[in-house]
């Protein structure tokens, strides 16, 4: 076997490798001799099939396996002899025809290209200095959360028979939807309660119920949103024949001990404490996220080294695939709308390079600190992933058990978070008090990831009784600092309800 280095430029290395045909034939003869005692063919006693006959019957397939194994062996030898740590799998190019090599008519001569891992010294985490924004839970947040919780538990009582529905009222209706005079699947419901102004139904539906009273029959004319998930309805004009069965007004919810007890808490004081704990946990998680982003920025600024082109290309391709999907779906950020494809590719390639660079830095720091992912941690991650697929937990768990690559995808984020926590413990971290709005204002770290991906569409879950909800978590839900994304249509009741 002859190995000759043909290129060593930066992180790109190439080798020409030649294995003489005589060596391949010798390996084939040795393989035949190894299996001959176990070969059993019709017309021969077990273990007594002549080697020449075995070669004639199975020589081609056996030589194919030998060639593949020899290429892997040769590439490994080239890497080990040159003390190379590859960044991904090597690429091979046969110089002779594969048929001739397998037939024993030509040497196994091939070209191997491999990108190698860069050599660099990571920054000392103790020399890093970052600011971590922190926010205390304010009285205003607690009151807002209580009010949100009260709104979510709002009750309604019948208005007088001749009273007209107003904004904020609940209207109980039967409806049947049709397009061009033809009813469509999922377009009908009975005793559906519509809260006017709640934004639970497609645009224009709730608004046309203002002014109706019990016994009224009305046809509502609406247009399904262009992004409606039921493609056969998206963007189409529809009519809903509505019969009003009840008009109800909201009843003010008094926030007191009785209200708290309905939610499973001992008292209003206990409910407030639960809300404070929930909000405080959210704030701490967001503070940690903001600290991580600033840490990644600091690490990126501290390191500048060549990157394996194959790793960058793989990362860029993954990002660009998502970008193309977003463009096709019409989900493009305003800042990207006027950019050419060339400019967009440059921007996202920079993002890919940053990701690869930070990944290598974190991996090096983690390795130096002997940070690893324990079997129990991976098992918890597998279990969490399996729980996302009710009824298929066993199949999902088995998939990860049998698939090392899938395990690696779960292990990677766990490892990253452990390394980040390790660095934050050593770095100089200064807490800076900010308001809640400031804490949540910057939700995306520049350059750290591609633009936000649209949330995966989910089926609308059936509502649970109010008393069974976690009051702290329910109350903690509040308007985000950023403008909320437009609501999209849900799977349930495609006739009218929105996501």
CSV table of C-alpha atoms in Angstrom, one decimal:
chain,number,residue,atom,x,y,z
A,1,UNK,CA,0.0,0.0,0.0
A,2,UNK,CA,1.4,3.4,-1.1
A,3,UNK,CA,0.1,6.7,0.4
A,4,UNK,CA,1.3,10.0,-1.1
A,5,UNK,CA,0.2,13.4,0.2
A,6,UNK,CA,-0.7,15.6,-2.8
A,7,UNK,CA,-2.1,18.7,-1.0
A,8,UNK,CA,-1.8,20.3,2.4
A,9,UNK,CA,-3.3,23.8,2.2
A,10,UNK,CA,-4.8,25.1,5.4
A,11,UNK,CA,-7.4,22.6,6.5
A,12,UNK,CA,-7.7,20.9,3.1
A,13,UNK,CA,-5.6,17.8,2.7
A,14,UNK,CA,-5.5,15.3,-0.2
A,15,UNK,CA,-3.8,11.9,-0.7
A,16,UNK,CA,-3.2,9.5,-3.5
A,17,UNK,CA,-3.4,5.9,-2.4
A,18,UNK,CA,-2.5,2.8,-4.3
A,19,UNK,CA,-3.0,-0.8,-3.3
A,20,UNK,CA,-1.4,-3.2,-5.9
A,21,UNK,CA,-3.7,-5.7,-7.5
A,22,UNK,CA,-1.5,-8.5,-6.2
A,23,UNK,CA,-2.3,-7.4,-2.6
A,24,UNK,CA,-6.0,-7.4,-3.3
A,25,UNK,CA,-5.8,-10.9,-4.8
A,26,UNK,CA,-3.8,-12.1,-1.8
A,27,UNK,CA,-6.5,-10.7,0.5
A,28,UNK,CA,-9.2,-12.5,-1.6
A,29,UNK,CA,-7.3,-15.8,-1.3
A,30,UNK,CA,-7.0,-15.3,2.4
A,31,UNK,CA,-10.7,-14.6,2.7
A,32,UNK,CA,-11.6,-17.7,0.7
A,33,UNK,CA,-9.4,-19.8,2.9
A,34,UNK,CA,-11.0,-18.4,5.9
A,35,UNK,CA,-14.6,-19.2,4.9
A,36,UNK,CA,-13.9,-22.4,3.0
A,37,UNK,CA,-14.5,-24.7,6.0
A,38,UNK,CA,-18.0,-23.3,6.5
A,39,UNK,CA,-19.0,-23.3,2.8
A,40,UNK,CA,-21.7,-25.9,1.9
A,41,UNK,CA,-22.7,-26.2,-1.8
A,42,UNK,CA,-24.8,-28.8,-3.6
A,43,UNK,CA,-22.5,-31.5,-5.1
A,44,UNK,CA,-19.8,-31.1,-2.5
A,45,UNK,CA,-19.3,-32.3,1.0
A,46,UNK,CA,-19.5,-29.5,3.7
A,47,UNK,CA,-16.2,-27.8,4.0
A,48,UNK,CA,-14.8,-29.5,0.9
A,49,UNK,CA,-15.8,-27.0,-1.8
A,50,UNK,CA,-12.6,-26.2,-3.8
A,51,UNK,CA,-11.2,-22.7,-3.4
A,52,UNK,CA,-11.4,-22.2,-7.2
A,53,UNK,CA,-15.1,-23.0,-7.2
A,54,UNK,CA,-15.8,-20.6,-4.3
A,55,UNK,CA,-13.9,-17.9,-6.2
A,56,UNK,CA,-15.8,-18.5,-9.3
A,57,UNK,CA,-19.2,-18.4,-7.5
A,58,UNK,CA,-18.5,-15.6,-4.9
A,59,UNK,CA,-15.2,-14.0,-5.9
A,60,UNK,CA,-16.8,-10.8,-7.3
A,61,UNK,CA,-18.9,-10.0,-4.3
A,62,UNK,CA,-16.1,-10.9,-1.9
A,63,UNK,CA,-13.7,-8.7,-3.8
A,64,UNK,CA,-16.2,-5.8,-3.6
A,65,UNK,CA,-16.2,-6.1,0.2
A,66,UNK,CA,-12.4,-6.4,0.3
A,67,UNK,CA,-12.1,-3.2,-1.9
A,68,UNK,CA,-14.4,-1.3,0.4
A,69,UNK,CA,-12.6,-2.5,3.5
A,70,UNK,CA,-9.2,-1.8,2.0
A,71,UNK,CA,-10.2,1.8,1.1
A,72,UNK,CA,-11.4,2.5,4.7
A,73,UNK,CA,-8.2,0.9,6.1
A,74,UNK,CA,-6.0,2.9,3.8
A,75,UNK,CA,-7.7,6.2,4.6
A,76,UNK,CA,-7.5,5.5,8.3
A,77,UNK,CA,-3.8,4.7,7.9
A,78,UNK,CA,-3.2,8.0,6.0
A,79,UNK,CA,-4.9,10.0,8.7
A,80,UNK,CA,-3.1,8.2,11.6
A,81,UNK,CA,0.3,8.4,9.9
A,82,UNK,CA,-0.1,12.1,9.4
A,83,UNK,CA,-1.7,12.8,12.8
A,84,UNK,CA,-4.8,14.2,11.2
A,85,UNK,CA,-8.1,14.7,13.0
A,86,UNK,CA,-10.7,14.7,10.2
A,87,UNK,CA,-13.6,17.2,10.2
A,88,UNK,CA,-16.2,14.8,8.8
A,89,UNK,CA,-15.9,11.8,6.5
A,90,UNK,CA,-13.2,11.8,3.7
A,91,UNK,CA,-14.2,11.9,0.1
A,92,UNK,CA,-12.9,9.2,-2.3
A,93,UNK,CA,-12.4,9.2,-6.1
A,94,UNK,CA,-11.4,6.0,-7.8
A,95,UNK,CA,-8.8,6.4,-10.5
A,96,UNK,CA,-9.4,3.1,-12.2
A,97,UNK,CA,-12.7,1.5,-13.3
A,98,UNK,CA,-14.4,-0.2,-10.3
A,99,UNK,CA,-15.2,-3.2,-12.5
A,100,UNK,CA,-11.5,-3.7,-13.4
A,101,UNK,CA,-10.5,-3.4,-9.7
A,102,UNK,CA,-13.1,-5.9,-8.6
A,103,UNK,CA,-12.2,-8.3,-11.4
A,104,UNK,CA,-8.6,-8.2,-10.3
A,105,UNK,CA,-7.4,-6.5,-13.5
A,106,UNK,CA,-6.2,-3.2,-12.0
A,107,UNK,CA,-4.7,-1.7,-8.9
A,108,UNK,CA,-6.9,-0.1,-6.3
A,109,UNK,CA,-5.9,3.5,-6.9
A,110,UNK,CA,-7.9,6.3,-5.5
A,111,UNK,CA,-7.7,10.0,-4.5
A,112,UNK,CA,-8.8,11.0,-0.9
A,113,UNK,CA,-9.7,14.5,0.2
A,114,UNK,CA,-10.4,15.4,3.8
A,115,UNK,CA,-10.9,18.6,5.7
A,116,UNK,CA,-9.1,18.6,9.0
A,117,UNK,CA,-10.1,20.1,12.3
A,118,UNK,CA,-8.5,23.4,13.1
A,119,UNK,CA,-5.9,23.8,15.8
A,120,UNK,CA,-6.5,26.7,18.2
A,121,UNK,CA,-6.3,27.7,21.8
A,122,UNK,CA,-9.7,28.6,23.3
A,123,UNK,CA,-9.9,31.7,25.4
A,124,UNK,CA,-9.7,31.3,29.2
A,125,UNK,CA,-13.3,31.5,30.4
A,126,UNK,CA,-12.1,33.4,33.5
A,127,UNK,CA,-11.0,36.3,31.3
A,128,UNK,CA,-14.4,36.8,29.8
A,129,UNK,CA,-16.6,39.6,31.1
A,130,UNK,CA,-20.3,39.9,30.3
A,131,UNK,CA,-23.4,41.6,31.6
A,132,UNK,CA,-26.5,39.6,32.6
A,133,UNK,CA,-29.8,41.5,32.6
A,134,UNK,CA,-32.1,40.6,35.5
A,135,UNK,CA,-35.6,41.8,36.4
A,136,UNK,CA,-37.5,41.5,39.6
A,137,UNK,CA,-41.2,40.5,39.6
A,138,UNK,CA,-43.2,43.8,39.9
A,139,UNK,CA,-46.5,44.3,41.6
A,140,UNK,CA,-47.9,45.4,38.2
A,141,UNK,CA,-46.9,42.0,36.7
A,142,UNK,CA,-48.6,40.2,39.5
A,143,UNK,CA,-51.8,42.2,39.2
A,144,UNK,CA,-51.8,41.8,35.4
A,145,UNK,CA,-51.3,38.1,35.8
A,146,UNK,CA,-54.2,37.9,38.2
A,147,UNK,CA,-56.4,39.8,35.8
A,148,UNK,CA,-55.4,37.6,32.9
A,149,UNK,CA,-56.2,34.6,35.0
A,150,UNK,CA,-59.6,36.1,36.0
A,151,UNK,CA,-60.3,36.9,32.3
A,152,UNK,CA,-59.5,33.3,31.3
A,153,UNK,CA,-62.1,32.1,33.9
A,154,UNK,CA,-64.7,34.7,33.0
A,155,UNK,CA,-68.3,33.6,33.4
A,156,UNK,CA,-71.3,34.8,31.3
A,157,UNK,CA,-75.0,35.2,32.2
A,158,UNK,CA,-78.0,35.6,29.9
A,159,UNK,CA,-79.0,39.1,28.8
A,160,UNK,CA,-82.7,39.9,28.4
A,161,UNK,CA,-84.5,38.4,25.5
A,162,UNK,CA,-84.5,41.5,23.4
A,163,UNK,CA,-81.0,42.7,24.3
A,164,UNK,CA,-78.5,43.0,21.4
A,165,UNK,CA,-75.1,41.5,21.5
A,166,UNK,CA,-72.2,44.0,22.0
A,167,UNK,CA,-68.5,43.7,21.9
A,168,UNK,CA,-67.3,41.5,24.7
A,169,UNK,CA,-70.5,39.5,24.9
A,170,UNK,CA,-70.8,35.8,24.3
A,171,UNK,CA,-73.2,34.6,21.6
A,172,UNK,CA,-74.4,31.0,21.5
A,173,UNK,CA,-75.1,30.0,17.9
A,174,UNK,CA,-75.7,27.2,15.4
A,175,UNK,CA,-74.0,27.8,12.1
A,176,UNK,CA,-73.6,26.1,8.7
A,177,UNK,CA,-70.9,27.2,6.3
A,178,UNK,CA,-70.9,27.0,2.5
A,179,UNK,CA,-68.8,28.1,-0.4
A,180,UNK,CA,-70.6,28.8,-3.7
A,181,UNK,CA,-73.8,27.4,-2.2
A,182,UNK,CA,-72.1,24.1,-1.2
A,183,UNK,CA,-71.6,23.1,2.4
A,184,UNK,CA,-68.0,22.0,3.3
A,185,UNK,CA,-66.7,19.5,5.8
A,186,UNK,CA,-66.2,20.9,9.3
A,187,UNK,CA,-68.2,24.0,8.5
A,188,UNK,CA,-71.1,23.4,10.8
A,189,UNK,CA,-71.5,23.5,14.6
A,190,UNK,CA,-74.3,23.6,17.2
A,191,UNK,CA,-74.3,25.6,20.4
A,192,UNK,CA,-71.0,27.2,19.6
A,193,UNK,CA,-70.1,30.0,22.0
A,194,UNK,CA,-68.5,33.0,20.3
A,195,UNK,CA,-67.1,35.8,22.4
A,196,UNK,CA,-67.2,38.9,20.3
A,197,UNK,CA,-63.8,40.6,20.0
A,198,UNK,CA,-61.9,37.6,21.4
A,199,UNK,CA,-60.3,36.9,18.0
A,200,UNK,CA,-61.0,33.2,18.2
A,201,UNK,CA,-62.7,33.0,14.8
A,202,UNK,CA,-61.6,34.0,11.3
A,203,UNK,CA,-61.6,37.8,10.6
A,204,UNK,CA,-65.0,39.3,10.1
A,205,UNK,CA,-67.0,36.5,11.7
A,206,UNK,CA,-67.3,37.9,15.3
A,207,UNK,CA,-67.7,41.5,14.2
A,208,UNK,CA,-70.9,40.7,12.2
A,209,UNK,CA,-72.5,39.3,15.4
A,210,UNK,CA,-72.6,42.7,17.0
A,211,UNK,CA,-76.2,43.7,17.3
A,212,UNK,CA,-77.8,40.3,17.0
A,213,UNK,CA,-80.4,39.1,19.5
A,214,UNK,CA,-81.9,35.7,20.5
A,215,UNK,CA,-83.9,34.2,17.6
A,216,UNK,CA,-82.1,36.1,14.9
A,217,UNK,CA,-81.0,34.3,11.7
A,218,UNK,CA,-78.2,35.9,9.8
A,219,UNK,CA,-75.8,35.1,7.0
A,220,UNK,CA,-72.2,36.1,7.7
A,221,UNK,CA,-70.0,36.7,4.7
A,222,UNK,CA,-66.3,36.1,5.3
A,223,UNK,CA,-63.0,35.3,3.5
A,224,UNK,CA,-60.8,32.6,4.8
A,225,UNK,CA,-57.2,33.8,5.3
A,226,UNK,CA,-54.7,33.1,2.5
A,227,UNK,CA,-52.5,31.1,5.0
A,228,UNK,CA,-55.4,29.0,6.3
A,229,UNK,CA,-54.1,25.5,6.9
A,230,UNK,CA,-57.0,23.8,5.2
A,231,UNK,CA,-55.8,24.4,1.7
A,232,UNK,CA,-59.1,23.8,0.1
A,233,UNK,CA,-60.5,26.7,2.0
A,234,UNK,CA,-57.6,29.1,2.1
A,235,UNK,CA,-58.4,32.5,0.5
A,236,UNK,CA,-62.0,31.5,-0.4
A,237,UNK,CA,-65.1,33.5,0.2
A,238,UNK,CA,-67.7,31.8,2.4
A,239,UNK,CA,-71.1,32.3,3.9
A,240,UNK,CA,-72.2,31.1,7.3
A,241,UNK,CA,-75.9,30.7,8.0
A,242,UNK,CA,-76.2,31.6,11.7
A,243,UNK,CA,-79.1,31.1,14.2
A,244,UNK,CA,-78.7,33.0,17.5
A,245,UNK,CA,-79.7,30.9,20.5
A,246,UNK,CA,-78.4,33.0,23.4
A,247,UNK,CA,-76.8,36.3,24.1
A,248,UNK,CA,-74.8,36.5,27.3
A,249,UNK,CA,-72.9,39.3,29.1
A,250,UNK,CA,-69.7,38.8,31.0
A,251,UNK,CA,-69.9,38.6,34.8
A,252,UNK,CA,-67.1,40.3,36.7
A,253,UNK,CA,-64.8,37.8,38.4
A,254,UNK,CA,-64.0,38.8,41.9
A,255,UNK,CA,-60.4,38.0,42.8
A,256,UNK,CA,-60.5,36.8,46.3
A,257,UNK,CA,-59.9,33.6,48.4
A,258,UNK,CA,-62.9,31.9,46.8
A,259,UNK,CA,-61.6,32.6,43.4
A,260,UNK,CA,-58.2,31.1,44.4
A,261,UNK,CA,-59.9,28.0,45.9
A,262,UNK,CA,-61.7,27.4,42.6
A,263,UNK,CA,-58.3,27.1,41.1
A,264,UNK,CA,-57.1,24.6,43.7
A,265,UNK,CA,-55.2,27.0,45.9
A,266,UNK,CA,-55.7,27.5,49.6
A,267,UNK,CA,-56.0,31.2,49.5
A,268,UNK,CA,-55.5,34.3,47.4
A,269,UNK,CA,-52.1,34.8,49.2
A,270,UNK,CA,-51.1,31.3,48.1
A,271,UNK,CA,-52.2,32.0,44.5
A,272,UNK,CA,-50.1,35.2,44.5
A,273,UNK,CA,-47.1,33.3,45.8
A,274,UNK,CA,-47.5,30.7,43.0
A,275,UNK,CA,-47.7,33.5,40.4
A,276,UNK,CA,-44.6,35.2,41.8
A,277,UNK,CA,-42.6,31.9,41.7
A,278,UNK,CA,-43.8,31.2,38.2
A,279,UNK,CA,-42.9,34.7,36.9
A,280,UNK,CA,-39.6,34.7,38.8
A,281,UNK,CA,-38.7,31.3,37.1
A,282,UNK,CA,-39.5,32.8,33.7
A,283,UNK,CA,-37.4,35.9,34.4
A,284,UNK,CA,-34.4,33.8,35.5
A,285,UNK,CA,-34.7,31.6,32.4
A,286,UNK,CA,-34.7,34.7,30.2
A,287,UNK,CA,-31.8,36.2,32.1
A,288,UNK,CA,-29.8,33.1,31.5
A,289,UNK,CA,-30.7,33.1,27.8
A,290,UNK,CA,-29.6,36.7,27.4
A,291,UNK,CA,-26.4,35.9,29.3
A,292,UNK,CA,-25.8,33.0,27.0
A,293,UNK,CA,-26.3,35.1,23.9
A,294,UNK,CA,-23.8,37.7,25.2
A,295,UNK,CA,-21.4,34.9,26.1
A,296,UNK,CA,-21.6,33.5,22.5
A,297,UNK,CA,-21.0,37.0,21.2
A,298,UNK,CA,-17.9,37.3,23.4
A,299,UNK,CA,-16.6,33.9,22.4
A,300,UNK,CA,-17.1,34.7,18.7
A,301,UNK,CA,-15.2,38.0,19.1
A,302,UNK,CA,-12.3,36.2,20.9
A,303,UNK,CA,-11.7,33.6,18.2
A,304,UNK,CA,-10.7,33.8,14.6
A,305,UNK,CA,-9.4,30.7,12.9
A,306,UNK,CA,-9.9,28.8,9.6
A,307,UNK,CA,-13.1,26.6,9.5
A,308,UNK,CA,-13.5,23.3,7.7
A,309,UNK,CA,-15.3,24.1,4.5
A,310,UNK,CA,-17.4,20.9,4.6
A,311,UNK,CA,-18.8,21.8,8.0
A,312,UNK,CA,-19.6,25.3,7.0
A,313,UNK,CA,-21.2,24.1,3.8
A,314,UNK,CA,-23.3,21.5,5.6
A,315,UNK,CA,-24.5,24.1,8.1
A,316,UNK,CA,-25.3,26.7,5.4
A,317,UNK,CA,-27.3,24.1,3.4
A,318,UNK,CA,-29.4,23.3,6.4
A,319,UNK,CA,-30.0,27.0,7.1
A,320,UNK,CA,-30.7,27.8,3.4
A,321,UNK,CA,-33.2,25.0,3.1
A,322,UNK,CA,-35.2,26.5,5.8
A,323,UNK,CA,-34.9,30.0,4.3
A,324,UNK,CA,-36.2,28.7,0.9
A,325,UNK,CA,-39.1,27.1,2.7
A,326,UNK,CA,-39.9,30.4,4.5
A,327,UNK,CA,-39.7,32.3,1.2
A,328,UNK,CA,-42.0,29.8,-0.5
A,329,UNK,CA,-44.5,30.1,2.4
A,330,UNK,CA,-44.3,33.9,2.2
A,331,UNK,CA,-42.7,34.1,5.7
A,332,UNK,CA,-39.9,36.5,5.0
A,333,UNK,CA,-38.6,39.2,7.5
A,334,UNK,CA,-39.0,42.8,6.4
A,335,UNK,CA,-35.2,43.3,6.5
A,336,UNK,CA,-34.8,40.4,4.0
A,337,UNK,CA,-37.6,41.3,1.5
A,338,UNK,CA,-35.6,43.7,-0.6
A,339,UNK,CA,-32.3,41.7,-0.6
A,340,UNK,CA,-31.1,39.7,-3.6
A,341,UNK,CA,-30.6,36.0,-3.3
A,342,UNK,CA,-26.8,36.7,-3.5
A,343,UNK,CA,-26.9,39.0,-0.5
A,344,UNK,CA,-29.2,36.7,1.5
A,345,UNK,CA,-26.8,33.8,0.9
A,346,UNK,CA,-23.9,35.9,2.0
A,347,UNK,CA,-25.7,36.8,5.2
A,348,UNK,CA,-26.7,33.3,6.0
A,349,UNK,CA,-23.3,31.9,5.2
A,350,UNK,CA,-21.9,34.3,7.8
A,351,UNK,CA,-24.4,32.8,10.2
A,352,UNK,CA,-23.3,29.3,9.3
A,353,UNK,CA,-19.6,30.2,9.9
A,354,UNK,CA,-20.5,31.7,13.3
A,355,UNK,CA,-22.3,28.6,14.3
A,356,UNK,CA,-19.5,26.3,13.2
A,357,UNK,CA,-16.9,28.4,14.9
A,358,UNK,CA,-18.8,28.6,18.2
A,359,UNK,CA,-19.5,24.9,18.0
A,360,UNK,CA,-15.8,24.1,17.7
A,361,UNK,CA,-14.9,26.5,20.5
A,362,UNK,CA,-17.5,25.1,22.9
A,363,UNK,CA,-16.5,21.6,22.1
A,364,UNK,CA,-12.8,22.4,22.8
A,365,UNK,CA,-13.6,24.1,26.1
A,366,UNK,CA,-15.9,21.2,27.1
A,367,UNK,CA,-13.2,18.7,26.2
A,368,UNK,CA,-10.5,20.5,28.2
A,369,UNK,CA,-12.9,20.6,31.2
A,370,UNK,CA,-13.8,16.9,30.8
A,371,UNK,CA,-17.5,17.8,30.4
A,372,UNK,CA,-19.7,15.0,29.1
A,373,UNK,CA,-23.3,13.9,28.8
A,374,UNK,CA,-24.2,11.2,31.3
A,375,UNK,CA,-26.3,8.2,30.3
A,376,UNK,CA,-29.1,9.4,32.7
A,377,UNK,CA,-29.1,12.8,31.0
A,378,UNK,CA,-29.4,11.3,27.5
A,379,UNK,CA,-32.1,8.9,28.8
A,380,UNK,CA,-34.2,11.8,30.1
A,381,UNK,CA,-33.8,13.6,26.8
A,382,UNK,CA,-35.0,10.4,24.9
A,383,UNK,CA,-37.9,10.1,27.3
A,384,UNK,CA,-38.9,13.7,26.8
A,385,UNK,CA,-38.7,13.3,23.0
A,386,UNK,CA,-40.8,10.1,23.2
A,387,UNK,CA,-43.5,11.8,25.3
A,388,UNK,CA,-44.1,14.2,22.4
A,389,UNK,CA,-45.6,11.3,20.5
A,390,UNK,CA,-48.5,9.8,22.6
A,391,UNK,CA,-49.0,6.2,21.9
A,392,UNK,CA,-45.7,5.8,20.1
A,393,UNK,CA,-43.4,6.2,23.1
A,394,UNK,CA,-41.9,2.7,22.9
A,395,UNK,CA,-41.2,3.0,19.1
A,396,UNK,CA,-39.5,6.4,19.6
A,397,UNK,CA,-37.4,5.1,22.4
A,398,UNK,CA,-36.2,2.1,20.4
A,399,UNK,CA,-35.4,4.4,17.5
A,400,UNK,CA,-33.0,6.4,19.5
A,401,UNK,CA,-31.5,3.3,21.2
A,402,UNK,CA,-30.7,1.8,17.7
A,403,UNK,CA,-29.6,5.1,16.0
A,404,UNK,CA,-26.3,6.7,17.2
A,405,UNK,CA,-26.8,9.7,15.0
A,406,UNK,CA,-30.2,10.4,16.5
A,407,UNK,CA,-28.7,10.1,20.0
A,408,UNK,CA,-26.0,12.6,18.9
A,409,UNK,CA,-28.6,15.1,17.9
A,410,UNK,CA,-30.1,14.9,21.4
A,411,UNK,CA,-26.7,14.8,23.1
A,412,UNK,CA,-25.4,18.0,21.4
A,413,UNK,CA,-27.7,20.6,22.9
A,414,UNK,CA,-27.3,19.0,26.4
A,415,UNK,CA,-23.5,19.2,26.0
A,416,UNK,CA,-23.7,22.8,24.8
A,417,UNK,CA,-25.8,24.0,27.7
A,418,UNK,CA,-23.4,22.3,30.2
A,419,UNK,CA,-20.4,24.0,28.6
A,420,UNK,CA,-22.2,27.3,28.7
A,421,UNK,CA,-23.0,26.9,32.4
A,422,UNK,CA,-19.4,26.0,33.0
A,423,UNK,CA,-18.1,29.1,31.3
A,424,UNK,CA,-20.7,31.3,33.1
A,425,UNK,CA,-19.5,30.0,36.4
A,426,UNK,CA,-15.9,31.0,35.6
A,427,UNK,CA,-16.5,34.2,33.7
A,428,UNK,CA,-17.0,37.6,35.3
A,429,UNK,CA,-20.8,38.0,35.1
A,430,UNK,CA,-22.2,41.4,36.2
A,431,UNK,CA,-26.0,41.5,36.9
A,432,UNK,CA,-27.7,44.6,35.6
A,433,UNK,CA,-31.2,45.4,36.8
A,434,UNK,CA,-33.6,46.1,34.0
A,435,UNK,CA,-37.4,46.2,33.5
A,436,UNK,CA,-39.4,43.3,32.3
A,437,UNK,CA,-39.8,45.0,28.9
A,438,UNK,CA,-36.1,45.4,28.6
A,439,UNK,CA,-35.4,41.8,29.7
A,440,UNK,CA,-37.6,40.4,26.9
A,441,UNK,CA,-37.0,43.1,24.3
A,442,UNK,CA,-34.1,41.5,22.5
A,443,UNK,CA,-35.4,38.0,21.7
A,444,UNK,CA,-32.9,37.2,18.9
A,445,UNK,CA,-29.2,37.3,19.1
A,446,UNK,CA,-27.7,38.9,16.0
A,447,UNK,CA,-25.9,36.4,13.8
A,448,UNK,CA,-26.5,33.5,16.2
A,449,UNK,CA,-29.2,31.9,14.2
A,450,UNK,CA,-31.3,32.4,11.1
A,451,UNK,CA,-34.5,34.3,11.3
A,452,UNK,CA,-37.3,32.9,13.4
A,453,UNK,CA,-38.9,29.9,11.9
A,454,UNK,CA,-42.7,29.7,11.9
A,455,UNK,CA,-44.1,27.7,14.7
A,456,UNK,CA,-45.1,24.1,13.8
A,457,UNK,CA,-48.8,23.8,13.2
A,458,UNK,CA,-50.5,21.9,16.0
A,459,UNK,CA,-54.0,20.7,16.5
A,460,UNK,CA,-56.1,22.6,18.8
A,461,UNK,CA,-56.5,20.8,22.1
A,462,UNK,CA,-59.8,20.5,23.9
A,463,UNK,CA,-60.2,23.0,26.7
A,464,UNK,CA,-59.8,21.6,30.2
A,465,UNK,CA,-61.9,22.6,33.2
A,466,UNK,CA,-60.6,25.8,34.7
A,467,UNK,CA,-60.0,24.3,38.1
A,468,UNK,CA,-57.6,21.8,36.8
A,469,UNK,CA,-55.2,24.3,35.2
A,470,UNK,CA,-52.0,25.4,36.9
A,471,UNK,CA,-53.0,28.8,38.1
A,472,UNK,CA,-49.5,30.1,38.4
A,473,UNK,CA,-48.6,29.2,34.8
A,474,UNK,CA,-52.0,30.3,33.5
A,475,UNK,CA,-51.7,33.6,35.2
A,476,UNK,CA,-48.2,34.2,34.1
A,477,UNK,CA,-49.2,34.3,30.5
A,478,UNK,CA,-49.2,37.9,29.4
A,479,UNK,CA,-48.7,40.0,26.2
A,480,UNK,CA,-45.2,39.6,24.9
A,481,UNK,CA,-42.9,42.6,24.6
A,482,UNK,CA,-42.9,42.2,20.9
A,483,UNK,CA,-45.9,42.5,18.6
A,484,UNK,CA,-47.6,39.1,18.4
A,485,UNK,CA,-47.7,37.3,15.1
A,486,UNK,CA,-51.0,37.2,13.3
A,487,UNK,CA,-53.2,34.4,14.4
A,488,UNK,CA,-53.5,31.5,11.9
A,489,UNK,CA,-56.3,29.1,11.3
A,490,UNK,CA,-56.4,26.0,13.4
A,491,UNK,CA,-57.2,22.4,12.5
A,492,UNK,CA,-60.4,22.3,14.6
A,493,UNK,CA,-63.5,23.7,13.1
A,494,UNK,CA,-61.9,25.0,9.8
A,495,UNK,CA,-65.2,26.7,9.1
A,496,UNK,CA,-64.6,29.5,11.5
A,497,UNK,CA,-62.1,29.1,14.3
A,498,UNK,CA,-58.6,30.5,14.1
A,499,UNK,CA,-55.4,29.2,15.7
